[in-house]
XYZ file of C-alpha atoms in Angstrom:
425
model
C 30.055 4.195 -43.319
C 32.998 3.761 -45.644
C 32.670 7.403 -46.661
C 32.892 8.550 -43.058
C 35.947 6.341 -42.519
C 37.595 7.930 -45.538
C 36.946 11.386 -44.084
C 38.358 10.195 -40.740
C 41.547 9.055 -42.466
C 41.899 12.597 -43.826
C 41.889 14.045 -40.292
C 38.215 14.723 -39.604
C 36.615 13.599 -36.336
C 33.133 12.193 -35.806
C 31.200 11.478 -32.618
C 28.194 9.206 -32.375
C 25.647 9.571 -29.579
C 21.925 9.683 -28.898
C 21.685 13.143 -30.484
C 23.080 11.921 -33.767
C 26.351 11.731 -35.640
C 28.426 14.911 -35.383
C 31.536 15.951 -37.274
C 33.827 18.337 -35.402
C 36.286 18.723 -38.249
C 39.905 18.579 -37.188
C 38.970 19.560 -33.636
C 39.040 16.579 -31.248
C 36.713 18.279 -28.767
C 33.494 16.219 -28.619
C 30.098 17.929 -28.756
C 28.507 18.962 -25.476
C 26.660 16.061 -23.870
C 28.515 13.346 -25.815
C 30.668 12.188 -22.911
C 27.730 12.070 -20.497
C 25.747 10.041 -23.032
C 28.585 7.547 -23.506
C 28.966 7.153 -19.745
C 25.221 6.607 -19.292
C 25.307 3.801 -21.855
C 28.284 2.043 -20.224
C 28.034 -0.795 -17.702
C 29.205 1.506 -14.906
C 27.132 3.859 -12.782
C 28.685 7.321 -12.629
C 28.115 10.286 -10.331
C 29.015 13.780 -11.523
C 30.701 16.146 -9.051
C 32.145 19.615 -9.551
C 35.495 20.125 -7.793
C 37.021 23.611 -8.050
C 35.408 24.131 -11.425
C 36.417 20.727 -12.802
C 33.731 18.209 -13.772
C 34.484 14.768 -12.348
C 32.458 11.726 -13.432
C 33.262 8.953 -10.963
C 32.031 5.579 -9.799
C 30.933 5.042 -6.214
C 34.243 3.589 -5.047
C 36.375 6.676 -5.641
C 36.207 10.196 -4.212
C 35.946 13.056 -6.682
C 38.371 15.207 -4.677
C 41.119 12.572 -5.048
C 40.549 12.402 -8.783
C 40.629 16.192 -9.162
C 43.867 16.465 -7.184
C 45.331 13.428 -8.982
C 45.986 11.486 -5.772
C 46.048 7.673 -5.399
C 44.165 5.735 -2.741
C 44.030 2.211 -1.317
C 41.140 1.172 -3.602
C 42.649 2.522 -6.790
C 41.069 3.860 -9.947
C 41.503 4.416 -13.661
C 41.840 8.155 -14.282
C 40.841 9.525 -17.669
C 41.718 13.161 -18.274
C 39.835 14.369 -21.343
C 41.607 17.098 -23.258
C 38.546 19.349 -23.184
C 38.494 19.361 -19.360
C 36.306 16.678 -17.717
C 37.747 13.824 -15.677
C 36.399 10.269 -15.553
C 37.374 7.840 -12.790
C 36.448 4.155 -12.454
C 37.457 2.454 -9.211
C 39.406 -0.791 -9.621
C 36.833 -2.839 -7.737
C 34.211 -1.828 -10.291
C 36.627 -2.569 -13.134
C 37.152 -6.039 -11.690
C 33.464 -6.942 -12.008
C 33.757 -7.311 -15.792
C 32.850 -10.711 -17.166
C 34.550 -12.374 -20.119
C 31.722 -11.341 -22.444
C 31.463 -7.745 -21.208
C 32.675 -5.136 -23.661
C 35.685 -3.242 -22.320
C 34.921 0.344 -21.344
C 37.642 1.686 -23.630
C 36.125 -0.276 -26.508
C 32.699 1.178 -25.729
C 34.254 4.645 -25.647
C 36.252 4.212 -28.856
C 33.264 2.866 -30.772
C 31.468 6.168 -30.131
C 34.016 8.145 -32.128
C 35.764 8.058 -35.452
C 38.618 7.505 -35.871
C 38.600 5.344 -32.700
C 41.944 6.685 -31.475
C 41.555 7.476 -27.771
C 44.937 9.217 -27.196
C 43.734 12.084 -29.394
C 40.936 12.672 -26.949
C 41.988 11.491 -23.495
C 44.991 10.567 -21.334
C 44.486 7.294 -19.447
C 46.415 6.570 -16.243
C 46.081 4.314 -13.224
C 46.227 5.568 -9.674
C 46.825 3.160 -6.810
C 49.215 2.863 -3.900
C 49.143 0.160 -1.248
C 47.726 0.921 2.165
C 50.515 2.268 4.359
C 52.495 3.853 1.523
C 53.504 7.439 2.497
C 51.166 9.978 0.903
C 54.001 12.385 0.083
C 56.178 9.721 -1.566
C 55.703 8.937 -5.269
C 55.784 5.332 -6.396
C 59.034 4.158 -8.024
C 59.295 4.704 -11.774
C 59.171 0.943 -12.377
C 55.716 0.805 -10.776
C 54.367 3.600 -12.963
C 55.918 2.174 -16.121
C 54.478 -1.253 -15.372
C 50.984 0.170 -14.910
C 51.299 2.125 -18.163
C 52.143 -1.079 -20.054
C 49.062 -2.785 -18.655
C 46.858 0.166 -19.580
C 48.235 0.019 -23.122
C 47.292 -3.661 -23.256
C 43.816 -2.844 -21.925
C 43.305 -0.117 -24.517
C 44.576 -2.477 -27.183
C 41.989 -5.055 -26.027
C 44.690 -7.657 -25.297
C 44.045 -7.633 -21.537
C 40.667 -8.640 -20.154
C 39.082 -5.764 -18.247
C 38.133 -8.002 -15.333
C 41.813 -8.802 -14.735
C 43.061 -5.242 -15.014
C 42.675 -4.168 -11.382
C 44.507 -7.167 -9.945
C 47.271 -6.937 -12.519
C 47.811 -3.237 -11.825
C 48.150 -3.854 -8.091
C 50.493 -6.785 -8.621
C 52.671 -4.659 -10.907
C 53.035 -2.020 -8.205
C 53.693 -4.467 -5.378
C 56.382 -6.439 -7.199
C 58.247 -3.274 -8.198
C 58.410 -1.567 -4.799
C 62.041 -1.058 -3.873
C 61.959 -1.682 -0.129
C 59.761 -2.597 2.808
C 57.331 -5.434 3.453
C 54.218 -6.157 1.395
C 51.343 -8.181 2.847
C 47.654 -8.316 1.923
C 48.031 -5.491 -0.622
C 49.452 -3.295 2.165
C 52.949 -1.889 2.649
C 55.032 -1.597 5.815
C 58.460 0.000 6.021
C 59.594 -2.803 8.332
C 60.692 -0.605 11.234
C 57.599 -1.074 13.417
C 57.608 -4.630 14.761
C 54.237 -4.181 16.472
C 52.547 -3.322 13.165
C 54.085 -6.346 11.475
C 52.901 -8.590 14.309
C 49.417 -7.076 14.119
C 49.247 -7.746 10.387
C 50.473 -11.321 10.816
C 47.973 -11.988 13.594
C 45.184 -11.362 11.091
C 46.402 -14.432 9.170
C 45.498 -16.700 12.090
C 47.763 -18.599 14.452
C 49.038 -17.729 17.899
C 50.755 -14.583 19.104
C 54.034 -16.484 19.482
C 53.782 -17.621 15.860
C 53.177 -14.034 14.735
C 56.160 -12.742 16.754
C 58.375 -15.570 15.498
C 57.407 -14.900 11.864
C 57.736 -11.125 12.267
C 61.294 -11.414 13.564
C 62.236 -13.633 10.633
C 60.646 -11.223 8.140
C 62.628 -8.299 9.555
C 65.826 -10.352 9.416
C 65.127 -11.225 5.787
C 64.588 -7.555 4.896
C 68.004 -6.754 6.360
C 69.723 -8.970 3.779
C 67.455 -8.576 0.734
C 63.976 -8.831 -0.681
C 62.109 -11.789 -2.054
C 58.705 -13.281 -2.726
C 57.111 -15.764 -0.321
C 54.508 -17.867 -2.114
C 51.518 -19.789 -0.781
C 53.496 -23.058 -0.768
C 55.979 -21.725 1.752
C 58.834 -21.195 -0.687
C 61.055 -18.121 -0.940
C 62.076 -16.663 -4.275
C 65.099 -14.606 -3.310
C 65.797 -11.148 -4.738
C 68.840 -9.016 -3.974
C 66.761 -5.865 -4.362
C 63.156 -4.852 -3.916
C 60.578 -5.259 -1.194
C 59.870 -8.508 0.619
C 56.522 -9.603 -0.800
C 54.234 -12.088 0.933
C 51.913 -13.417 -1.755
C 48.256 -12.774 -1.031
C 46.748 -15.921 0.451
C 50.002 -17.148 2.012
C 49.430 -18.487 5.518
C 51.474 -17.868 8.636
C 52.839 -21.409 8.281
C 53.916 -20.638 4.715
C 55.819 -17.560 5.908
C 57.568 -19.456 8.701
C 58.381 -22.345 6.381
C 59.873 -20.075 3.726
C 62.179 -18.313 6.184
C 62.988 -21.155 8.582
C 66.251 -22.359 7.061
C 68.081 -19.034 7.142
C 66.295 -17.100 9.855
C 64.909 -19.397 12.574
C 67.583 -18.148 14.973
C 66.347 -14.574 14.404
C 62.817 -15.771 15.097
C 63.841 -17.289 18.422
C 65.659 -14.112 19.416
C 62.477 -12.209 18.583
C 60.661 -14.392 21.104
C 63.179 -13.407 23.761
C 65.233 -16.600 23.661
C 68.886 -15.715 24.178
C 72.172 -16.740 25.717
C 72.501 -20.326 26.894
C 68.815 -21.018 26.217
C 69.232 -20.012 22.586
C 72.417 -22.007 22.177
C 70.845 -25.137 23.615
C 67.642 -24.874 21.569
C 69.597 -24.314 18.355
C 71.696 -27.369 19.147
C 68.534 -29.442 19.571
C 66.918 -28.307 16.314
C 67.007 -31.001 13.650
C 65.531 -29.662 10.433
C 62.313 -27.780 9.822
C 59.573 -28.639 12.351
C 56.580 -30.570 11.053
C 54.386 -28.281 13.136
C 55.525 -24.759 13.957
C 52.765 -24.451 16.526
C 53.995 -27.525 18.397
C 57.597 -26.345 18.119
C 56.804 -22.958 19.619
C 54.561 -24.424 22.313
C 57.476 -26.635 23.302
C 59.843 -23.696 23.730
C 58.986 -23.324 27.403
C 59.990 -26.937 27.975
C 63.061 -26.417 25.811
C 64.047 -23.335 27.801
C 63.653 -25.230 31.062
C 65.774 -28.085 29.704
C 68.372 -25.604 28.467
C 68.591 -24.001 31.896
C 69.105 -27.414 33.509
C 71.893 -28.261 31.086
C 73.440 -24.818 31.598
C 74.231 -25.815 35.190
C 76.977 -28.088 33.900
C 80.398 -26.663 32.991
C 80.305 -28.159 29.475
C 77.451 -28.731 27.056
C 76.974 -31.977 25.236
C 79.011 -32.234 22.065
C 81.765 -29.907 23.286
C 84.256 -32.489 24.619
C 86.096 -34.894 22.308
C 87.314 -38.453 22.603
C 86.239 -41.066 25.145
C 85.909 -38.435 27.873
C 83.393 -36.526 25.743
C 81.384 -39.692 25.041
C 81.051 -40.677 28.689
C 80.409 -37.061 29.729
C 77.620 -36.698 27.167
C 76.029 -40.008 28.183
C 76.069 -38.876 31.817
C 74.274 -35.637 30.916
C 71.808 -37.409 28.628
C 70.966 -39.901 31.355
C 70.470 -37.154 33.938
C 68.583 -34.721 31.687
C 66.688 -36.913 29.206
C 66.437 -40.235 31.001
C 68.441 -43.425 31.224
C 66.567 -45.076 28.363
C 67.667 -42.495 25.837
C 71.238 -42.606 27.091
C 71.261 -46.429 26.955
C 70.087 -46.389 23.347
C 72.860 -43.946 22.449
C 75.449 -46.020 24.317
C 74.518 -49.168 22.392
C 74.698 -47.570 18.954
C 77.546 -48.477 16.612
C 80.933 -47.178 17.786
C 83.757 -45.809 15.678
C 86.549 -47.524 17.595
C 87.417 -49.470 20.741
C 87.880 -46.357 22.865
C 84.431 -45.061 21.931
C 82.910 -48.430 22.783
C 84.822 -48.543 26.079
C 83.565 -45.065 27.024
C 79.977 -46.146 26.358
C 80.427 -49.394 28.324
C 81.843 -47.411 31.239
C 78.605 -45.421 31.431
C 76.426 -48.551 31.127
C 78.252 -50.134 34.071
C 78.160 -46.926 36.123
C 74.430 -46.447 35.469
C 73.631 -50.154 36.088
C 72.285 -50.517 32.548
C 74.764 -53.075 31.249
C 72.725 -56.253 31.751
C 71.996 -57.916 28.408
C 73.987 -55.343 26.451
C 77.281 -57.231 26.372
C 76.805 -58.424 22.799
C 77.147 -54.849 21.541
C 80.747 -54.652 22.827
C 83.962 -56.538 22.148
C 85.752 -58.018 25.198
C 88.610 -55.527 24.991
C 86.122 -52.625 25.069
C 84.324 -54.124 28.072
C 87.615 -54.601 29.925
C 88.743 -51.043 29.300
C 85.316 -49.602 30.079
C 85.189 -51.591 33.299
C 88.386 -49.881 34.441
C 86.756 -46.498 33.827
C 83.354 -47.263 35.324
C 84.101 -46.296 38.941
C 85.142 -42.786 37.926
C 82.130 -42.631 35.607
C 79.840 -43.516 38.518
C 81.355 -40.687 40.564
C 80.613 -38.311 37.683
C 76.971 -39.451 37.606
C 76.648 -38.887 41.354
C 78.250 -35.439 41.131
C 75.943 -34.520 38.227
C 72.838 -35.654 40.094
C 73.861 -33.569 43.100
C 74.447 -30.534 40.850
C 70.933 -30.798 39.426
C 69.557 -30.756 42.956
C 71.840 -27.951 44.141
C 72.799 -25.328 41.581
C 75.732 -23.694 43.336
C 79.478 -23.265 42.933
C 80.309 -25.993 45.435
C 78.478 -28.696 43.507
C 79.668 -27.336 40.165
C 83.264 -27.571 41.389
C 82.591 -31.110 42.606
C 81.386 -32.090 39.130
C 84.477 -30.508 37.554
C 86.687 -32.487 39.937
C 84.887 -35.757 39.126
C 85.307 -35.049 35.412
C 89.033 -34.429 35.900
C 89.360 -37.733 37.782
C 87.605 -39.558 34.934
C 89.993 -37.915 32.459
C 92.973 -39.060 34.520
C 91.587 -42.598 34.636
C 91.216 -42.571 30.846
C 94.692 -41.130 30.398
C 93.498 -37.948 28.663
C 93.767 -34.278 29.546
C 91.060 -32.748 31.698
C 89.066 -29.954 29.976
């Protein structure tokens, strides 16, 4: 054997197969039948097809016509173009069946020739594009270069053959320059219905899919990123938005919630006063997105009720704002919630007086005196009659949503402001 190796070092080529050991001199063209013999002895099952005069040896998972025309598909394949004409294609699913102890196909091929230098004999390339990628659009250069590096590692026996298919696909997906990647498929992001359809396949409700889809589109407008299975977003200024395979709908919503939950609500058709009120009520990321979205109908109804009033809670300052907000909370959320808020710690005497005024006006002051200093109770007592009028006007407005009752509430609020010695809003 050492003698043959010495000849190989001097530029001669040898091919070993069932018919013997053949020297082709300095010509790298293997003897007729050698390639077929090597393929028969491999772990793959090949079919031979003639396409426009070209011999294509291919596994079951790839079409010979695609190989001959050098086109990618959604399954993917390793394409070997032998310099003497034949093509060999192994689909990536078949490649992925290799066990740790299985000999790599390129090793099997190289061991049938001397010197075992495959580039002298064959060009090896990978062909795969994600489902949805335009047929007439080539992959970005970074995708092709990344696949070439992996193929070099495979041929150098530093990358396990069973991992090759998954690594090739991951290299393509992470180097796409735009769009949305989910489940090894690509969407350009312009068709909301297709995004929703893809998300629905992950489980969850239609509202969850719509909510997540709107957030994904909003994210694509500002940049790419990678959403992992834990619901975290690795931000990227460039590139596609990639949803890691196996990430759930909850993971997607969790990753995008902080920056894009408003976009998600708009996608569900929540807008105007409803949107403003729901956003004001949101306190951090929901523990359950399903429960949050199911509660939107109730939230919308509550928002519409609050929208009847001239001012939303939190918009008015000072003692007038405190009493006003307690009136609305009592009418909209119940007296118990308003009472709890009224008895919380107060920043100053005026704030305490405003809260005491509501407690007196709502007849919820009994037993609550210890929360308030005497001066606050005295001042709040002077304001309580006007506060009671505001409660009555607000109750009437909830029962009758019209300009007359809205004006009556505005008048009652102005009278309370005058009683407190502050400007009316």
